XYZ file of C-alpha atoms in Angstrom:
397
model
C 41.996 -31.273 -13.530
C 39.280 -33.492 -12.120
C 36.680 -33.562 -14.909
C 33.160 -34.984 -14.896
C 31.942 -36.017 -18.350
C 28.154 -35.970 -18.508
C 26.415 -37.654 -21.444
C 23.186 -39.386 -22.391
C 25.020 -42.418 -23.825
C 28.550 -43.748 -23.578
C 30.221 -46.728 -25.267
C 29.477 -49.520 -25.631
C 26.016 -47.860 -25.773
C 26.214 -45.814 -28.964
C 24.085 -44.252 -31.667
C 26.970 -42.950 -33.741
C 29.943 -40.632 -33.773
C 28.979 -38.463 -30.785
C 29.352 -41.316 -28.285
C 32.588 -42.536 -29.840
C 33.916 -38.988 -29.642
C 32.976 -38.853 -25.946
C 35.097 -41.932 -25.263
C 37.950 -40.578 -27.407
C 37.925 -37.297 -25.497
C 37.865 -39.077 -22.130
C 40.797 -41.280 -23.125
C 42.906 -38.435 -24.499
C 42.241 -36.197 -21.490
C 43.179 -39.071 -19.185
C 46.359 -39.654 -21.178
C 47.191 -35.976 -20.669
C 47.074 -36.427 -16.928
C 43.524 -35.376 -16.077
C 41.158 -37.412 -13.919
C 37.990 -38.101 -15.908
C 34.811 -39.664 -14.534
C 31.738 -40.312 -16.672
C 28.147 -39.981 -15.467
C 25.779 -41.509 -18.000
C 22.969 -43.970 -18.652
C 22.931 -47.693 -19.335
C 21.897 -51.043 -17.965
C 25.445 -52.292 -17.605
C 27.200 -52.379 -14.249
C 28.991 -49.155 -13.458
C 32.765 -49.183 -13.649
C 35.295 -47.354 -11.535
C 35.269 -44.270 -13.768
C 31.965 -44.773 -15.651
C 28.874 -44.413 -13.455
C 25.686 -45.496 -15.246
C 22.974 -44.243 -12.915
C 21.158 -41.758 -15.144
C 17.966 -42.639 -17.034
C 16.596 -41.565 -20.417
C 13.079 -40.134 -20.559
C 12.452 -42.387 -23.561
C 14.826 -45.046 -24.933
C 16.442 -44.470 -28.292
C 14.955 -46.729 -30.916
C 11.456 -45.576 -29.983
C 9.796 -42.501 -31.506
C 10.614 -39.284 -29.710
C 7.857 -37.908 -27.503
C 7.117 -34.675 -25.674
C 5.024 -36.224 -22.889
C 5.635 -34.385 -19.661
C 5.137 -37.349 -17.353
C 8.137 -39.244 -18.732
C 10.326 -36.155 -18.509
C 9.038 -35.396 -15.025
C 10.029 -38.810 -13.652
C 13.308 -38.858 -15.566
C 14.107 -35.423 -14.167
C 13.484 -36.598 -10.575
C 15.635 -39.706 -11.054
C 18.471 -37.877 -12.747
C 18.516 -35.078 -10.205
C 18.791 -37.656 -7.418
C 21.453 -39.636 -9.303
C 23.582 -36.542 -9.905
C 23.334 -35.478 -6.268
C 24.269 -39.002 -5.191
C 27.331 -38.866 -7.423
C 28.447 -35.566 -5.871
C 27.957 -36.976 -2.360
C 29.961 -40.145 -2.961
C 32.741 -38.838 -5.206
C 35.275 -36.065 -4.957
C 33.822 -32.833 -6.301
C 34.981 -32.273 -9.888
C 36.619 -28.998 -10.785
C 34.700 -28.745 -14.039
C 32.165 -30.720 -16.074
C 32.195 -31.527 -19.763
C 28.596 -31.840 -20.954
C 28.089 -33.836 -24.138
C 24.688 -34.640 -25.690
C 21.731 -34.622 -23.276
C 19.111 -35.583 -25.851
C 16.310 -37.599 -24.142
C 18.214 -37.310 -20.873
C 16.989 -33.889 -19.808
C 18.709 -30.958 -18.137
C 18.208 -31.957 -14.481
C 21.876 -33.013 -14.042
C 22.962 -29.649 -15.440
C 20.831 -27.840 -12.872
C 22.394 -29.855 -10.047
C 25.875 -28.957 -11.270
C 24.972 -25.281 -11.464
C 23.490 -25.334 -7.958
C 26.650 -27.044 -6.679
C 28.814 -24.329 -8.214
C 30.523 -26.654 -10.677
C 31.354 -24.848 -13.930
C 30.672 -26.684 -17.167
C 31.429 -26.623 -20.873
C 28.873 -27.812 -23.437
C 29.813 -29.525 -26.673
C 27.160 -29.095 -29.349
C 27.757 -31.415 -32.289
C 24.158 -31.527 -33.500
C 20.839 -29.860 -32.703
C 20.226 -31.575 -29.345
C 19.813 -28.292 -27.376
C 16.830 -27.403 -29.581
C 14.794 -30.185 -27.943
C 14.742 -28.076 -24.775
C 14.106 -24.776 -26.545
C 10.597 -25.749 -27.701
C 7.689 -23.678 -26.460
C 9.098 -20.287 -27.435
C 6.285 -19.555 -29.878
C 4.042 -16.580 -28.942
C 0.909 -18.692 -29.441
C -1.130 -18.839 -26.243
C -1.353 -22.611 -25.785
C 2.383 -22.901 -26.406
C 3.130 -20.239 -23.798
C 0.968 -22.183 -21.358
C 2.881 -25.353 -22.188
C 6.138 -23.528 -21.641
C 4.911 -22.342 -18.238
C 3.995 -25.924 -17.294
C 7.470 -27.071 -18.305
C 9.200 -24.378 -16.307
C 7.112 -25.067 -13.203
C 6.591 -28.838 -13.349
C 9.255 -30.226 -15.687
C 12.301 -27.932 -15.630
C 14.376 -30.894 -16.835
C 13.192 -30.125 -20.349
C 13.704 -26.357 -20.467
C 16.741 -24.068 -20.321
C 14.937 -21.739 -17.929
C 17.276 -20.582 -15.168
C 20.388 -22.206 -16.636
C 23.380 -20.025 -17.500
C 25.497 -21.515 -20.275
C 28.569 -19.404 -20.936
C 30.985 -21.882 -22.487
C 29.992 -23.808 -25.592
C 32.086 -25.638 -28.160
C 30.179 -25.945 -31.437
C 31.185 -28.443 -34.084
C 30.510 -26.033 -36.939
C 29.134 -22.616 -37.712
C 26.085 -24.354 -39.203
C 25.328 -26.031 -35.865
C 25.817 -22.804 -33.939
C 23.466 -20.956 -36.268
C 20.823 -23.717 -36.170
C 20.809 -24.001 -32.376
C 20.849 -20.324 -31.513
C 18.291 -19.396 -34.170
C 15.961 -22.025 -32.687
C 15.982 -20.172 -29.386
C 18.398 -22.192 -27.245
C 19.873 -19.597 -24.839
C 23.487 -20.631 -25.274
C 26.521 -18.384 -25.555
C 28.065 -17.868 -28.992
C 31.049 -19.888 -27.800
C 33.712 -21.149 -30.180
C 33.680 -23.391 -33.246
C 36.062 -26.329 -33.546
C 35.864 -29.151 -36.085
C 35.570 -32.673 -34.770
C 38.779 -34.611 -35.020
C 39.977 -37.810 -36.652
C 42.387 -40.040 -34.773
C 45.396 -39.768 -37.082
C 47.123 -42.674 -35.341
C 44.301 -44.956 -36.543
C 43.300 -43.369 -39.849
C 46.651 -43.311 -41.630
C 47.178 -42.544 -45.326
C 47.932 -45.182 -47.919
C 50.477 -44.541 -50.637
C 48.768 -42.728 -53.496
C 47.465 -44.872 -56.326
C 45.175 -43.909 -59.216
C 41.630 -45.212 -59.334
C 41.195 -48.677 -60.808
C 39.600 -49.250 -64.198
C 36.783 -50.993 -62.306
C 35.836 -48.522 -59.615
C 35.290 -49.720 -56.069
C 32.922 -47.217 -54.494
C 32.253 -46.993 -50.773
C 29.474 -45.512 -48.610
C 30.051 -45.527 -44.848
C 27.455 -44.635 -42.234
C 23.981 -45.544 -41.094
C 21.442 -46.256 -43.781
C 18.874 -43.508 -43.402
C 16.832 -41.395 -45.841
C 18.762 -38.289 -44.749
C 21.954 -39.922 -46.067
C 20.433 -40.487 -49.540
C 21.764 -44.040 -50.052
C 19.378 -44.491 -52.983
C 21.404 -41.822 -54.833
C 24.506 -43.971 -54.408
C 22.590 -46.805 -56.069
C 21.504 -44.480 -58.867
C 25.144 -43.429 -59.294
C 26.139 -47.044 -59.810
C 23.305 -47.473 -62.325
C 24.371 -44.340 -64.236
C 27.962 -45.567 -64.408
C 26.760 -48.937 -65.685
C 24.759 -47.240 -68.453
C 27.904 -45.340 -69.486
C 29.949 -48.515 -69.660
C 32.054 -47.592 -66.611
C 32.529 -50.764 -64.527
C 32.064 -50.247 -60.806
C 30.953 -51.891 -57.580
C 29.439 -50.319 -54.472
C 29.826 -51.332 -50.825
C 27.615 -50.000 -48.037
C 29.176 -50.115 -44.571
C 26.469 -49.429 -42.009
C 23.030 -50.593 -41.071
C 19.511 -49.214 -41.119
C 17.756 -48.246 -37.913
C 14.474 -49.256 -39.540
C 14.382 -52.729 -41.167
C 11.800 -51.457 -43.625
C 14.272 -48.979 -45.079
C 16.867 -51.690 -45.631
C 14.226 -53.713 -47.507
C 13.350 -50.635 -49.577
C 16.998 -50.188 -50.601
C 17.392 -53.842 -51.517
C 14.269 -53.684 -53.669
C 15.604 -50.573 -55.374
C 18.838 -52.458 -56.040
C 16.843 -55.219 -57.723
C 14.837 -52.722 -59.794
C 18.048 -51.172 -61.106
C 19.578 -54.575 -61.883
C 22.517 -53.967 -59.575
C 22.384 -56.955 -57.213
C 25.726 -58.508 -58.317
C 27.449 -55.125 -57.950
C 26.280 -54.110 -54.463
C 27.593 -55.400 -51.141
C 25.765 -54.795 -47.870
C 28.653 -55.114 -45.429
C 26.738 -54.114 -42.306
C 28.157 -52.214 -39.382
C 31.907 -52.500 -38.754
C 33.956 -51.589 -35.676
C 35.809 -48.346 -36.186
C 39.159 -50.155 -36.028
C 38.260 -52.001 -39.244
C 37.355 -48.899 -41.252
C 40.893 -47.829 -42.310
C 41.366 -51.080 -44.233
C 38.085 -50.448 -46.079
C 39.091 -46.900 -46.945
C 42.483 -48.090 -48.185
C 40.890 -50.688 -50.449
C 38.298 -48.413 -52.100
C 38.731 -46.010 -55.026
C 36.347 -43.289 -53.836
C 34.023 -42.496 -50.936
C 30.546 -41.271 -51.815
C 29.405 -38.866 -49.103
C 25.774 -37.783 -49.291
C 23.680 -35.833 -46.836
C 20.259 -34.223 -47.061
C 20.273 -33.326 -43.379
C 20.396 -29.544 -43.253
C 21.241 -29.595 -39.550
C 24.098 -32.053 -40.212
C 26.627 -31.096 -37.572
C 29.681 -31.898 -39.608
C 29.862 -35.584 -40.425
C 32.880 -37.754 -39.852
C 33.236 -40.501 -42.462
C 34.502 -38.178 -45.190
C 37.192 -36.909 -42.793
C 38.238 -40.482 -42.033
C 38.440 -41.219 -45.763
C 40.444 -38.048 -46.397
C 42.876 -39.004 -43.623
C 43.331 -42.400 -45.307
C 44.172 -40.886 -48.687
C 40.860 -41.842 -50.319
C 39.285 -39.336 -52.739
C 35.869 -38.081 -51.617
C 33.031 -37.220 -53.986
C 30.307 -35.457 -52.046
C 26.923 -33.801 -51.889
C 27.194 -32.439 -48.338
C 24.880 -30.321 -46.223
C 25.048 -28.306 -43.026
C 28.421 -28.316 -41.330
C 29.844 -30.820 -43.817
C 29.197 -28.446 -46.727
C 30.624 -25.571 -44.717
C 33.833 -27.532 -44.047
C 34.334 -28.954 -47.545
C 33.563 -25.719 -49.374
C 35.909 -23.759 -47.132
C 38.826 -26.166 -47.523
C 38.313 -27.416 -51.104
C 39.407 -30.947 -50.206
C 36.834 -33.058 -52.058
C 35.052 -33.182 -55.414
C 31.644 -31.608 -54.787
C 28.804 -32.394 -57.168
C 26.271 -29.766 -58.341
C 23.188 -31.865 -57.533
C 22.214 -34.785 -55.316
C 21.596 -37.164 -58.208
C 23.089 -40.304 -59.640
C 23.900 -38.527 -62.911
C 25.798 -35.753 -61.120
C 27.850 -38.225 -59.100
C 28.488 -40.337 -62.204
C 29.705 -37.241 -64.087
C 32.149 -36.396 -61.305
C 33.439 -39.952 -60.960
C 33.876 -40.404 -64.719
C 35.873 -37.190 -64.995
C 37.971 -37.965 -61.923
C 38.607 -41.566 -63.022
C 40.315 -40.326 -66.185
C 42.511 -37.755 -64.431
C 45.105 -39.265 -62.054
C 46.709 -35.859 -61.535
C 43.422 -34.446 -60.242
C 43.005 -37.482 -57.990
C 46.438 -36.949 -56.466
C 45.807 -33.222 -55.993
C 42.557 -33.935 -54.121
C 44.235 -36.539 -51.913
C 47.180 -34.302 -51.025
C 44.938 -31.337 -50.280
C 42.696 -33.537 -48.115
C 45.630 -34.841 -46.086
C 46.831 -31.295 -45.438
C 43.369 -30.142 -44.385
C 42.755 -33.007 -41.966
C 46.141 -32.575 -40.313
C 45.687 -28.827 -39.956
C 41.993 -28.537 -39.126
C 40.369 -31.860 -38.221
C 42.567 -33.980 -35.998
C 41.387 -35.453 -32.715
C 44.396 -33.854 -31.036
C 43.361 -30.368 -32.213
C 39.776 -30.913 -31.040
C 40.819 -32.085 -27.571
C 43.360 -29.274 -27.189
C 40.642 -26.715 -27.915
C 38.253 -28.438 -25.510
C 40.926 -28.696 -22.829
C 41.508 -24.952 -23.081
C 37.802 -24.280 -22.608
C 37.688 -26.581 -19.576
C 40.681 -24.822 -17.996
C 39.083 -21.403 -18.543
C 35.818 -22.628 -17.024
C 37.563 -24.173 -14.012
C 39.348 -20.856 -13.351
C 36.114 -18.911 -13.669
C 37.317 -17.034 -16.727
C 34.596 -15.351 -18.760
C 36.637 -14.722 -21.913
C 36.388 -16.765 -25.155
């Protein structure tokens, strides 16, 4: 198939896992013999198969805004850019639409008008940004009318979305309950590249625990609870260190965490490793004794770092939310704590540290679950099936 991948960002421009997944999907589909072109944003020069002519209504890194003027101009530019792409390139058989947050829906309208079927992937709540204005309050209805008439790039009005691949049931529920007029679609867990994230030989936890947190430093990820876990272990006489792999979007939050580390007397025990390329993560997972996975984000799509750790044979101790909780509770492949607190995590780690048999059982179960339910290959196969159905005009699931 000739596939157009439409996304707001594409590597090397990334915010997190969604953009990396977009590149993974493009590479795997290409390897399977499909022709994949990417239409996206960015200041870099376009490549042969990555056309960077779209524009964001507001750059990431700045506070989100609902101002109509920005969306109006972005919609005009992106409509023109999408039409230009269709004029100068062979017409794709089908489009794969990834996140359009801050990009707007103008490109989607052009595709629909051109008769190009599309499949949406919904890995977080991005469609909700264009479902605002559904309140019955009068001024909101007036705002919705203005959007539909003047700025259709930021509403779903008139768009028919029949094929959707949701990352989790939690995401599907969140998005549809918020009023986004998307089909119920199918649910498929995001996948880990099992050729990169390979398991180590099982070994029990060390006497001095090496704990790991991977991901951006953000209040929704509760990194301060990881620090409190380390402090609780120290009070119990359980030696441990903690490494954070990731960086804060807001420098002030990084400073807050470092001050909290000082207050708890943990400075010699905490390493701030910063952001690492994905290719370096398996070595970090192999070296650690446990991954701490924390999330207070109720619309968490699914999360990825705990799956990477599980694929590497690293025990996961977690307080998950959203799709992550849904996945881990269903598959029983991690040690879940009863509260998002340092004491609860310390209890779980202390018990697990003294029970090598339980550690091995968790690791083996996790490896089975990732292979069966959360591989990149399984995700792309499901997506490929949806793209084929859409290209044929099939209306079934």
